[in-house]
Amino acid sequence: MESPILHFLQRFEWQFFLSLTFRQEWIVTKSAGRVRLAMFHSLEREVRRVFEVRPSDSAWALRQELGERTGRLHFHGLLLGQPSWALTERPGSIS
């Protein structure tokens, strides 16, 4: 049986897939989870800024997991709502 989350995510045409990894030493600090989440949100806001997209016109999904080989914590993310030209042109660098 398909998971409800997977069923929900398949309803959308996601434009970007992200895989974000972090240095191993960040895993042990108490605030590490908040810092990593803040870094993802910062990246997501920067993508919207570069492509001039309002927050209400974009969406994201994020999953945190441990790597199979090294056990390193990382995120997988999906983004949508960017203009179609965002997939083919480079408007500038994302800092």
PDB file of N, CA and C in Angstrom:
ATOM      1  N   MET A   1       0.836  -1.188   0.000  1.00  0.00           N
ATOM      2  CA  MET A   1       0.000   0.000   0.000  1.00  0.00           C
ATOM      3  C   MET A   1       0.879   1.249   0.000  1.00  0.00           C
ATOM      4  N   GLU A   2       0.495   2.212  -0.777  1.00  0.00           N
ATOM      5  CA  GLU A   2       1.228   3.466  -0.895  1.00  0.00           C
ATOM      6  C   GLU A   2       0.995   4.324   0.348  1.00  0.00           C
ATOM      7  N   SER A   3       2.050   4.984   0.816  1.00  0.00           N
ATOM      8  CA  SER A   3       1.892   5.822   2.000  1.00  0.00           C
ATOM      9  C   SER A   3       1.068   7.064   1.652  1.00  0.00           C
ATOM     10  N   PRO A   4       0.307   7.591   2.605  1.00  0.00           N
ATOM     11  CA  PRO A   4      -0.500   8.789   2.348  1.00  0.00           C
ATOM     12  C   PRO A   4       0.353   9.987   1.932  1.00  0.00           C
ATOM     13  N   ILE A   5       1.544  10.107   2.512  1.00  0.00           N
ATOM     14  CA  ILE A   5       2.415  11.239   2.159  1.00  0.00           C
ATOM     15  C   ILE A   5       2.867  11.129   0.705  1.00  0.00           C
ATOM     16  N   LEU A   6       3.297   9.944   0.293  1.00  0.00           N
ATOM     17  CA  LEU A   6       3.719   9.737  -1.089  1.00  0.00           C
ATOM     18  C   LEU A   6       2.562  10.007  -2.044  1.00  0.00           C
ATOM     19  N   HIS A   7       1.391   9.526  -1.704  1.00  0.00           N
ATOM     20  CA  HIS A   7       0.209   9.766  -2.545  1.00  0.00           C
ATOM     21  C   HIS A   7      -0.041  11.273  -2.696  1.00  0.00           C
ATOM     22  N   PHE A   8       0.056  12.016  -1.602  1.00  0.00           N
ATOM     23  CA  PHE A   8      -0.149  13.462  -1.636  1.00  0.00           C
ATOM     24  C   PHE A   8       0.916  14.151  -2.493  1.00  0.00           C
ATOM     25  N   LEU A   9       2.194  13.799  -2.293  1.00  0.00           N
ATOM     26  CA  LEU A   9       3.281  14.454  -3.035  1.00  0.00           C
ATOM     27  C   LEU A   9       3.198  14.203  -4.542  1.00  0.00           C
ATOM     28  N   GLN A  10       2.667  13.057  -4.939  1.00  0.00           N
ATOM     29  CA  GLN A  10       2.571  12.733  -6.359  1.00  0.00           C
ATOM     30  C   GLN A  10       1.524  13.569  -7.087  1.00  0.00           C
ATOM     31  N   ARG A  11       0.724  14.303  -6.366  1.00  0.00           N
ATOM     32  CA  ARG A  11      -0.302  15.144  -6.981  1.00  0.00           C
ATOM     33  C   ARG A  11       0.283  16.413  -7.611  1.00  0.00           C
ATOM     34  N   PHE A  12       1.536  16.716  -7.339  1.00  0.00           N
ATOM     35  CA  PHE A  12       2.151  17.967  -7.787  1.00  0.00           C
ATOM     36  C   PHE A  12       3.258  17.709  -8.799  1.00  0.00           C
ATOM     37  N   GLU A  13       3.500  18.699  -9.636  1.00  0.00           N
ATOM     38  CA  GLU A  13       4.619  18.642 -10.582  1.00  0.00           C
ATOM     39  C   GLU A  13       5.778  19.432  -9.984  1.00  0.00           C
ATOM     40  N   TRP A  14       6.607  18.744  -9.230  1.00  0.00           N
ATOM     41  CA  TRP A  14       7.735  19.381  -8.558  1.00  0.00           C
ATOM     42  C   TRP A  14       8.767  19.800  -9.589  1.00  0.00           C
ATOM     43  N   GLN A  15       9.394  20.955  -9.368  1.00  0.00           N
ATOM     44  CA  GLN A  15      10.376  21.485 -10.313  1.00  0.00           C
ATOM     45  C   GLN A  15      11.811  21.214  -9.897  1.00  0.00           C
ATOM     46  N   PHE A  16      12.080  21.236  -8.610  1.00  0.00           N
ATOM     47  CA  PHE A  16      13.450  21.091  -8.130  1.00  0.00           C
ATOM     48  C   PHE A  16      13.517  20.018  -7.046  1.00  0.00           C
ATOM     49  N   PHE A  17      14.567  19.204  -7.113  1.00  0.00           N
ATOM     50  CA  PHE A  17      14.873  18.237  -6.069  1.00  0.00           C
ATOM     51  C   PHE A  17      16.158  18.690  -5.405  1.00  0.00           C
ATOM     52  N   LEU A  18      16.176  18.734  -4.087  1.00  0.00           N
ATOM     53  CA  LEU A  18      17.354  19.163  -3.336  1.00  0.00           C
ATOM     54  C   LEU A  18      17.854  18.033  -2.459  1.00  0.00           C
ATOM     55  N   SER A  19      19.145  17.934  -2.342  1.00  0.00           N
ATOM     56  CA  SER A  19      19.753  17.035  -1.375  1.00  0.00           C
ATOM     57  C   SER A  19      20.787  17.866  -0.623  1.00  0.00           C
ATOM     58  N   LEU A  20      20.526  18.113   0.641  1.00  0.00           N
ATOM     59  CA  LEU A  20      21.372  18.991   1.444  1.00  0.00           C
ATOM     60  C   LEU A  20      22.048  18.182   2.538  1.00  0.00           C
ATOM     61  N   THR A  21      23.368  18.196   2.545  1.00  0.00           N
ATOM     62  CA  THR A  21      24.114  17.481   3.577  1.00  0.00           C
ATOM     63  C   THR A  21      24.846  18.482   4.466  1.00  0.00           C
ATOM     64  N   PHE A  22      25.192  18.042   5.653  1.00  0.00           N
ATOM     65  CA  PHE A  22      25.820  18.915   6.637  1.00  0.00           C
ATOM     66  C   PHE A  22      27.011  18.206   7.260  1.00  0.00           C
ATOM     67  N   ARG A  23      27.957  19.001   7.737  1.00  0.00           N
ATOM     68  CA  ARG A  23      29.137  18.426   8.382  1.00  0.00           C
ATOM     69  C   ARG A  23      28.727  17.566   9.568  1.00  0.00           C
ATOM     70  N   GLN A  24      29.436  16.497   9.777  1.00  0.00           N
ATOM     71  CA  GLN A  24      29.115  15.526  10.819  1.00  0.00           C
ATOM     72  C   GLN A  24      29.053  16.155  12.213  1.00  0.00           C
ATOM     73  N   GLU A  25      29.939  17.082  12.510  1.00  0.00           N
ATOM     74  CA  GLU A  25      29.981  17.636  13.857  1.00  0.00           C
ATOM     75  C   GLU A  25      28.733  18.456  14.211  1.00  0.00           C
ATOM     76  N   TRP A  26      27.951  18.866  13.232  1.00  0.00           N
ATOM     77  CA  TRP A  26      26.726  19.616  13.500  1.00  0.00           C
ATOM     78  C   TRP A  26      25.652  18.728  14.102  1.00  0.00           C
ATOM     79  N   ILE A  27      25.759  17.437  13.949  1.00  0.00           N
ATOM     80  CA  ILE A  27      24.709  16.529  14.390  1.00  0.00           C
ATOM     81  C   ILE A  27      24.600  16.492  15.911  1.00  0.00           C
ATOM     82  N   VAL A  28      25.686  16.676  16.616  1.00  0.00           N
ATOM     83  CA  VAL A  28      25.677  16.482  18.064  1.00  0.00           C
ATOM     84  C   VAL A  28      25.226  17.701  18.858  1.00  0.00           C
ATOM     85  N   THR A  29      25.162  18.866  18.268  1.00  0.00           N
ATOM     86  CA  THR A  29      24.765  20.057  19.024  1.00  0.00           C
ATOM     87  C   THR A  29      23.253  20.089  19.208  1.00  0.00           C
ATOM     88  N   LYS A  30      22.814  20.658  20.319  1.00  0.00           N
ATOM     89  CA  LYS A  30      21.386  20.701  20.638  1.00  0.00           C
ATOM     90  C   LYS A  30      20.583  21.541  19.637  1.00  0.00           C
ATOM     91  N   SER A  31      21.167  22.605  19.138  1.00  0.00           N
ATOM     92  CA  SER A  31      20.437  23.487  18.233  1.00  0.00           C
ATOM     93  C   SER A  31      20.633  23.114  16.769  1.00  0.00           C
ATOM     94  N   ALA A  32      21.290  22.004  16.493  1.00  0.00           N
ATOM     95  CA  ALA A  32      21.616  21.630  15.117  1.00  0.00           C
ATOM     96  C   ALA A  32      20.379  21.509  14.235  1.00  0.00           C
ATOM     97  N   GLY A  33      19.328  20.903  14.734  1.00  0.00           N
ATOM     98  CA  GLY A  33      18.112  20.741  13.934  1.00  0.00           C
ATOM     99  C   GLY A  33      17.517  22.068  13.522  1.00  0.00           C
ATOM    100  N   ARG A  34      17.463  22.995  14.453  1.00  0.00           N
ATOM    101  CA  ARG A  34      16.926  24.332  14.132  1.00  0.00           C
ATOM    102  C   ARG A  34      17.818  25.058  13.135  1.00  0.00           C
ATOM    103  N   VAL A  35      19.123  24.925  13.282  1.00  0.00           N
ATOM    104  CA  VAL A  35      20.058  25.595  12.376  1.00  0.00           C
ATOM    105  C   VAL A  35      19.909  25.046  10.962  1.00  0.00           C
ATOM    106  N   ARG A  36      19.849  23.718  10.823  1.00  0.00           N
ATOM    107  CA  ARG A  36      19.707  23.115   9.495  1.00  0.00           C
ATOM    108  C   ARG A  36      18.383  23.520   8.851  1.00  0.00           C
ATOM    109  N   LEU A  37      17.318  23.524   9.625  1.00  0.00           N
ATOM    110  CA  LEU A  37      16.018  23.930   9.102  1.00  0.00           C
ATOM    111  C   LEU A  37      16.043  25.394   8.680  1.00  0.00           C
ATOM    112  N   ALA A  38      16.672  26.240   9.464  1.00  0.00           N
ATOM    113  CA  ALA A  38      16.794  27.660   9.115  1.00  0.00           C
ATOM    114  C   ALA A  38      17.600  27.831   7.831  1.00  0.00           C
ATOM    115  N   MET A  39      18.621  26.998   7.638  1.00  0.00           N
ATOM    116  CA  MET A  39      19.420  27.078   6.408  1.00  0.00           C
ATOM    117  C   MET A  39      18.568  26.702   5.189  1.00  0.00           C
ATOM    118  N   PHE A  40      17.741  25.671   5.323  1.00  0.00           N
ATOM    119  CA  PHE A  40      16.859  25.304   4.217  1.00  0.00           C
ATOM    120  C   PHE A  40      15.899  26.445   3.892  1.00  0.00           C
ATOM    121  N   HIS A  41      15.281  27.021   4.919  1.00  0.00           N
ATOM    122  CA  HIS A  41      14.327  28.111   4.679  1.00  0.00           C
ATOM    123  C   HIS A  41      15.020  29.321   4.065  1.00  0.00           C
ATOM    124  N   SER A  42      16.240  29.574   4.444  1.00  0.00           N
ATOM    125  CA  SER A  42      17.003  30.666   3.846  1.00  0.00           C
ATOM    126  C   SER A  42      17.230  30.408   2.353  1.00  0.00           C
ATOM    127  N   LEU A  43      17.594  29.181   2.015  1.00  0.00           N
ATOM    128  CA  LEU A  43      17.783  28.817   0.602  1.00  0.00           C
ATOM    129  C   LEU A  43      16.470  28.951  -0.166  1.00  0.00           C
ATOM    130  N   GLU A  44      15.384  28.469   0.415  1.00  0.00           N
ATOM    131  CA  GLU A  44      14.080  28.536  -0.243  1.00  0.00           C
ATOM    132  C   GLU A  44      13.664  29.986  -0.482  1.00  0.00           C
ATOM    133  N   ARG A  45      13.884  30.860   0.491  1.00  0.00           N
ATOM    134  CA  ARG A  45      13.575  32.288   0.308  1.00  0.00           C
ATOM    135  C   ARG A  45      14.446  32.911  -0.775  1.00  0.00           C
ATOM    136  N   GLU A  46      15.713  32.527  -0.823  1.00  0.00           N
ATOM    137  CA  GLU A  46      16.617  33.064  -1.837  1.00  0.00           C
ATOM    138  C   GLU A  46      16.198  32.627  -3.239  1.00  0.00           C
ATOM    139  N   VAL A  47      15.768  31.382  -3.389  1.00  0.00           N
ATOM    140  CA  VAL A  47      15.276  30.909  -4.691  1.00  0.00           C
ATOM    141  C   VAL A  47      14.071  31.740  -5.111  1.00  0.00           C
ATOM    142  N   ARG A  48      13.138  31.973  -4.183  1.00  0.00           N
ATOM    143  CA  ARG A  48      11.969  32.796  -4.513  1.00  0.00           C
ATOM    144  C   ARG A  48      12.379  34.212  -4.871  1.00  0.00           C
ATOM    145  N   ARG A  49      13.366  34.766  -4.170  1.00  0.00           N
ATOM    146  CA  ARG A  49      13.817  36.130  -4.460  1.00  0.00           C
ATOM    147  C   ARG A  49      14.422  36.208  -5.857  1.00  0.00           C
ATOM    148  N   VAL A  50      15.280  35.273  -6.194  1.00  0.00           N
ATOM    149  CA  VAL A  50      15.944  35.275  -7.496  1.00  0.00           C
ATOM    150  C   VAL A  50      14.926  35.161  -8.629  1.00  0.00           C
ATOM    151  N   PHE A  51      13.927  34.308  -8.446  1.00  0.00           N
ATOM    152  CA  PHE A  51      12.936  34.086  -9.500  1.00  0.00           C
ATOM    153  C   PHE A  51      11.690  34.955  -9.348  1.00  0.00           C
ATOM    154  N   GLU A  52      11.727  35.865  -8.353  1.00  0.00           N
ATOM    155  CA  GLU A  52      10.645  36.833  -8.117  1.00  0.00           C
ATOM    156  C   GLU A  52       9.292  36.147  -7.937  1.00  0.00           C
ATOM    157  N   VAL A  53       9.234  35.227  -6.986  1.00  0.00           N
ATOM    158  CA  VAL A  53       8.018  34.463  -6.707  1.00  0.00           C
ATOM    159  C   VAL A  53       7.536  34.805  -5.298  1.00  0.00           C
ATOM    160  N   ARG A  54       6.249  35.069  -5.172  1.00  0.00           N
ATOM    161  CA  ARG A  54       5.656  35.346  -3.857  1.00  0.00           C
ATOM    162  C   ARG A  54       5.563  34.040  -3.052  1.00  0.00           C
ATOM    163  N   PRO A  55       5.664  34.134  -1.735  1.00  0.00           N
ATOM    164  CA  PRO A  55       5.552  32.924  -0.911  1.00  0.00           C
ATOM    165  C   PRO A  55       4.258  32.151  -1.161  1.00  0.00           C
ATOM    166  N   SER A  56       3.170  32.861  -1.400  1.00  0.00           N
ATOM    167  CA  SER A  56       1.881  32.192  -1.604  1.00  0.00           C
ATOM    168  C   SER A  56       1.810  31.434  -2.930  1.00  0.00           C
ATOM    169  N   ASP A  57       2.754  31.694  -3.824  1.00  0.00           N
ATOM    170  CA  ASP A  57       2.766  31.026  -5.130  1.00  0.00           C
ATOM    171  C   ASP A  57       3.752  29.862  -5.200  1.00  0.00           C
ATOM    172  N   SER A  58       4.420  29.572  -4.114  1.00  0.00           N
ATOM    173  CA  SER A  58       5.397  28.488  -4.124  1.00  0.00           C
ATOM    174  C   SER A  58       5.073  27.486  -3.016  1.00  0.00           C
ATOM    175  N   ALA A  59       5.662  26.316  -3.132  1.00  0.00           N
ATOM    176  CA  ALA A  59       5.464  25.290  -2.111  1.00  0.00           C
ATOM    177  C   ALA A  59       6.733  24.459  -2.005  1.00  0.00           C
ATOM    178  N   TRP A  60       6.881  23.784  -0.891  1.00  0.00           N
ATOM    179  CA  TRP A  60       8.044  22.941  -0.681  1.00  0.00           C
ATOM    180  C   TRP A  60       7.663  21.758   0.189  1.00  0.00           C
ATOM    181  N   ALA A  61       8.452  20.725   0.088  1.00  0.00           N
ATOM    182  CA  ALA A  61       8.338  19.555   0.957  1.00  0.00           C
ATOM    183  C   ALA A  61       9.752  19.201   1.387  1.00  0.00           C
ATOM    184  N   LEU A  62       9.907  18.766   2.611  1.00  0.00           N
ATOM    185  CA  LEU A  62      11.241  18.503   3.151  1.00  0.00           C
ATOM    186  C   LEU A  62      11.206  17.247   4.014  1.00  0.00           C
ATOM    187  N   ARG A  63      12.226  16.426   3.851  1.00  0.00           N
ATOM    188  CA  ARG A  63      12.357  15.213   4.667  1.00  0.00           C
ATOM    189  C   ARG A  63      13.785  15.120   5.183  1.00  0.00           C
ATOM    190  N   GLN A  64      13.920  14.830   6.443  1.00  0.00           N
ATOM    191  CA  GLN A  64      15.231  14.662   7.070  1.00  0.00           C
ATOM    192  C   GLN A  64      15.480  13.171   7.254  1.00  0.00           C
ATOM    193  N   GLU A  65      16.691  12.724   6.934  1.00  0.00           N
ATOM    194  CA  GLU A  65      17.016  11.305   7.147  1.00  0.00           C
ATOM    195  C   GLU A  65      18.509  11.126   7.357  1.00  0.00           C
ATOM    196  N   LEU A  66      18.873   9.926   7.801  1.00  0.00           N
ATOM    197  CA  LEU A  66      20.277   9.559   7.973  1.00  0.00           C
ATOM    198  C   LEU A  66      20.743   8.791   6.745  1.00  0.00           C
ATOM    199  N   GLY A  67      21.952   9.075   6.289  1.00  0.00           N
ATOM    200  CA  GLY A  67      22.508   8.379   5.135  1.00  0.00           C
ATOM    201  C   GLY A  67      22.711   6.901   5.409  1.00  0.00           C
ATOM    202  N   GLU A  68      22.552   6.089   4.378  1.00  0.00           N
ATOM    203  CA  GLU A  68      22.680   4.633   4.534  1.00  0.00           C
ATOM    204  C   GLU A  68      24.109   4.197   4.837  1.00  0.00           C
ATOM    205  N   ARG A  69      25.080   4.802   4.164  1.00  0.00           N
ATOM    206  CA  ARG A  69      26.473   4.372   4.347  1.00  0.00           C
ATOM    207  C   ARG A  69      27.139   4.997   5.553  1.00  0.00           C
ATOM    208  N   THR A  70      27.011   6.306   5.703  1.00  0.00           N
ATOM    209  CA  THR A  70      27.768   7.011   6.742  1.00  0.00           C
ATOM    210  C   THR A  70      26.943   7.414   7.944  1.00  0.00           C
ATOM    211  N   GLY A  71      25.627   7.346   7.829  1.00  0.00           N
ATOM    212  CA  GLY A  71      24.776   7.787   8.927  1.00  0.00           C
ATOM    213  C   GLY A  71      24.709   9.294   9.057  1.00  0.00           C
ATOM    214  N   ARG A  72      25.192  10.001   8.037  1.00  0.00           N
ATOM    215  CA  ARG A  72      25.186  11.462   8.065  1.00  0.00           C
ATOM    216  C   ARG A  72      23.770  11.994   7.855  1.00  0.00           C
ATOM    217  N   LEU A  73      23.381  12.924   8.710  1.00  0.00           N
ATOM    218  CA  LEU A  73      22.073  13.546   8.614  1.00  0.00           C
ATOM    219  C   LEU A  73      22.009  14.436   7.377  1.00  0.00           C
ATOM    220  N   HIS A  74      20.910  14.355   6.636  1.00  0.00           N
ATOM    221  CA  HIS A  74      20.739  15.214   5.466  1.00  0.00           C
ATOM    222  C   HIS A  74      19.252  15.416   5.193  1.00  0.00           C
ATOM    223  N   PHE A  75      18.970  16.380   4.338  1.00  0.00           N
ATOM    224  CA  PHE A  75      17.606  16.684   3.921  1.00  0.00           C
ATOM    225  C   PHE A  75      17.435  16.343   2.453  1.00  0.00           C
ATOM    226  N   HIS A  76      16.223  15.915   2.101  1.00  0.00           N
ATOM    227  CA  HIS A  76      15.794  15.873   0.708  1.00  0.00           C
ATOM    228  C   HIS A  76      14.625  16.839   0.632  1.00  0.00           C
ATOM    229  N   GLY A  77      14.622  17.675  -0.400  1.00  0.00           N
ATOM    230  CA  GLY A  77      13.552  18.656  -0.527  1.00  0.00           C
ATOM    231  C   GLY A  77      13.020  18.739  -1.935  1.00  0.00           C
ATOM    232  N   LEU A  78      11.806  19.222  -2.044  1.00  0.00           N
ATOM    233  CA  LEU A  78      11.148  19.452  -3.327  1.00  0.00           C
ATOM    234  C   LEU A  78      10.628  20.882  -3.336  1.00  0.00           C
ATOM    235  N   LEU A  79      10.752  21.550  -4.481  1.00  0.00           N
ATOM    236  CA  LEU A  79      10.242  22.917  -4.628  1.00  0.00           C
ATOM    237  C   LEU A  79       9.373  22.990  -5.866  1.00  0.00           C
ATOM    238  N   LEU A  80       8.334  23.831  -5.789  1.00  0.00           N
ATOM    239  CA  LEU A  80       7.530  24.127  -6.977  1.00  0.00           C
ATOM    240  C   LEU A  80       7.040  25.557  -6.898  1.00  0.00           C
ATOM    241  N   GLY A  81       6.497  26.028  -8.019  1.00  0.00           N
ATOM    242  CA  GLY A  81       5.955  27.385  -8.082  1.00  0.00           C
ATOM    243  C   GLY A  81       6.881  28.391  -8.719  1.00  0.00           C
ATOM    244  N   GLN A  82       8.038  27.953  -9.180  1.00  0.00           N
ATOM    245  CA  GLN A  82       8.956  28.862  -9.850  1.00  0.00           C
ATOM    246  C   GLN A  82       8.498  29.028 -11.311  1.00  0.00           C
ATOM    247  N   PRO A  83       8.877  30.121 -11.969  1.00  0.00           N
ATOM    248  CA  PRO A  83       8.487  30.283 -13.374  1.00  0.00           C
ATOM    249  C   PRO A  83       9.112  29.190 -14.241  1.00  0.00           C
ATOM    250  N   SER A  84       8.464  28.873 -15.348  1.00  0.00           N
ATOM    251  CA  SER A  84       8.954  27.785 -16.204  1.00  0.00           C
ATOM    252  C   SER A  84      10.365  28.068 -16.719  1.00  0.00           C
ATOM    253  N   TRP A  85      10.693  29.323 -16.956  1.00  0.00           N
ATOM    254  CA  TRP A  85      12.036  29.637 -17.462  1.00  0.00           C
ATOM    255  C   TRP A  85      13.116  29.379 -16.406  1.00  0.00           C
ATOM    256  N   ALA A  86      12.717  29.243 -15.147  1.00  0.00           N
ATOM    257  CA  ALA A  86      13.694  28.980 -14.087  1.00  0.00           C
ATOM    258  C   ALA A  86      14.380  27.635 -14.280  1.00  0.00           C
ATOM    259  N   LEU A  87      13.760  26.740 -15.018  1.00  0.00           N
ATOM    260  CA  LEU A  87      14.341  25.422 -15.244  1.00  0.00           C
ATOM    261  C   LEU A  87      15.360  25.408 -16.365  1.00  0.00           C
ATOM    262  N   THR A  88      15.378  26.446 -17.204  1.00  0.00           N
ATOM    263  CA  THR A  88      16.251  26.441 -18.361  1.00  0.00           C
ATOM    264  C   THR A  88      17.240  27.582 -18.432  1.00  0.00           C
ATOM    265  N   GLU A  89      16.996  28.657 -17.693  1.00  0.00           N
ATOM    266  CA  GLU A  89      17.870  29.822 -17.759  1.00  0.00           C
ATOM    267  C   GLU A  89      18.533  30.071 -16.414  1.00  0.00           C
ATOM    268  N   ARG A  90      19.648  30.774 -16.463  1.00  0.00           N
ATOM    269  CA  ARG A  90      20.370  31.134 -15.243  1.00  0.00           C
ATOM    270  C   ARG A  90      20.268  32.635 -15.038  1.00  0.00           C
ATOM    271  N   PRO A  91      19.352  33.114 -14.174  1.00  0.00           N
ATOM    272  CA  PRO A  91      19.170  34.539 -14.003  1.00  0.00           C
ATOM    273  C   PRO A  91      20.264  35.204 -13.196  1.00  0.00           C
ATOM    274  N   GLY A  92      21.051  34.453 -12.495  1.00  0.00           N
ATOM    275  CA  GLY A  92      22.095  34.998 -11.640  1.00  0.00           C
ATOM    276  C   GLY A  92      22.435  33.977 -10.585  1.00  0.00           C
ATOM    277  N   SER A  93      23.380  34.287  -9.767  1.00  0.00           N
ATOM    278  CA  SER A  93      23.775  33.286  -8.783  1.00  0.00           C
ATOM    279  C   SER A  93      22.892  33.353  -7.567  1.00  0.00           C
ATOM    280  N   ILE A  94      22.682  32.214  -6.967  1.00  0.00           N
ATOM    281  CA  ILE A  94      21.981  32.135  -5.692  1.00  0.00           C
ATOM    282  C   ILE A  94      23.047  32.047  -4.637  1.00  0.00           C
ATOM    283  N   SER A  95      23.040  33.023  -3.737  1.00  0.00           N
ATOM    284  CA  SER A  95      24.097  33.066  -2.719  1.00  0.00           C
ATOM    285  C   SER A  95      23.724  32.299  -1.485  1.00  0.00           C
TER     286      SER A  95
END
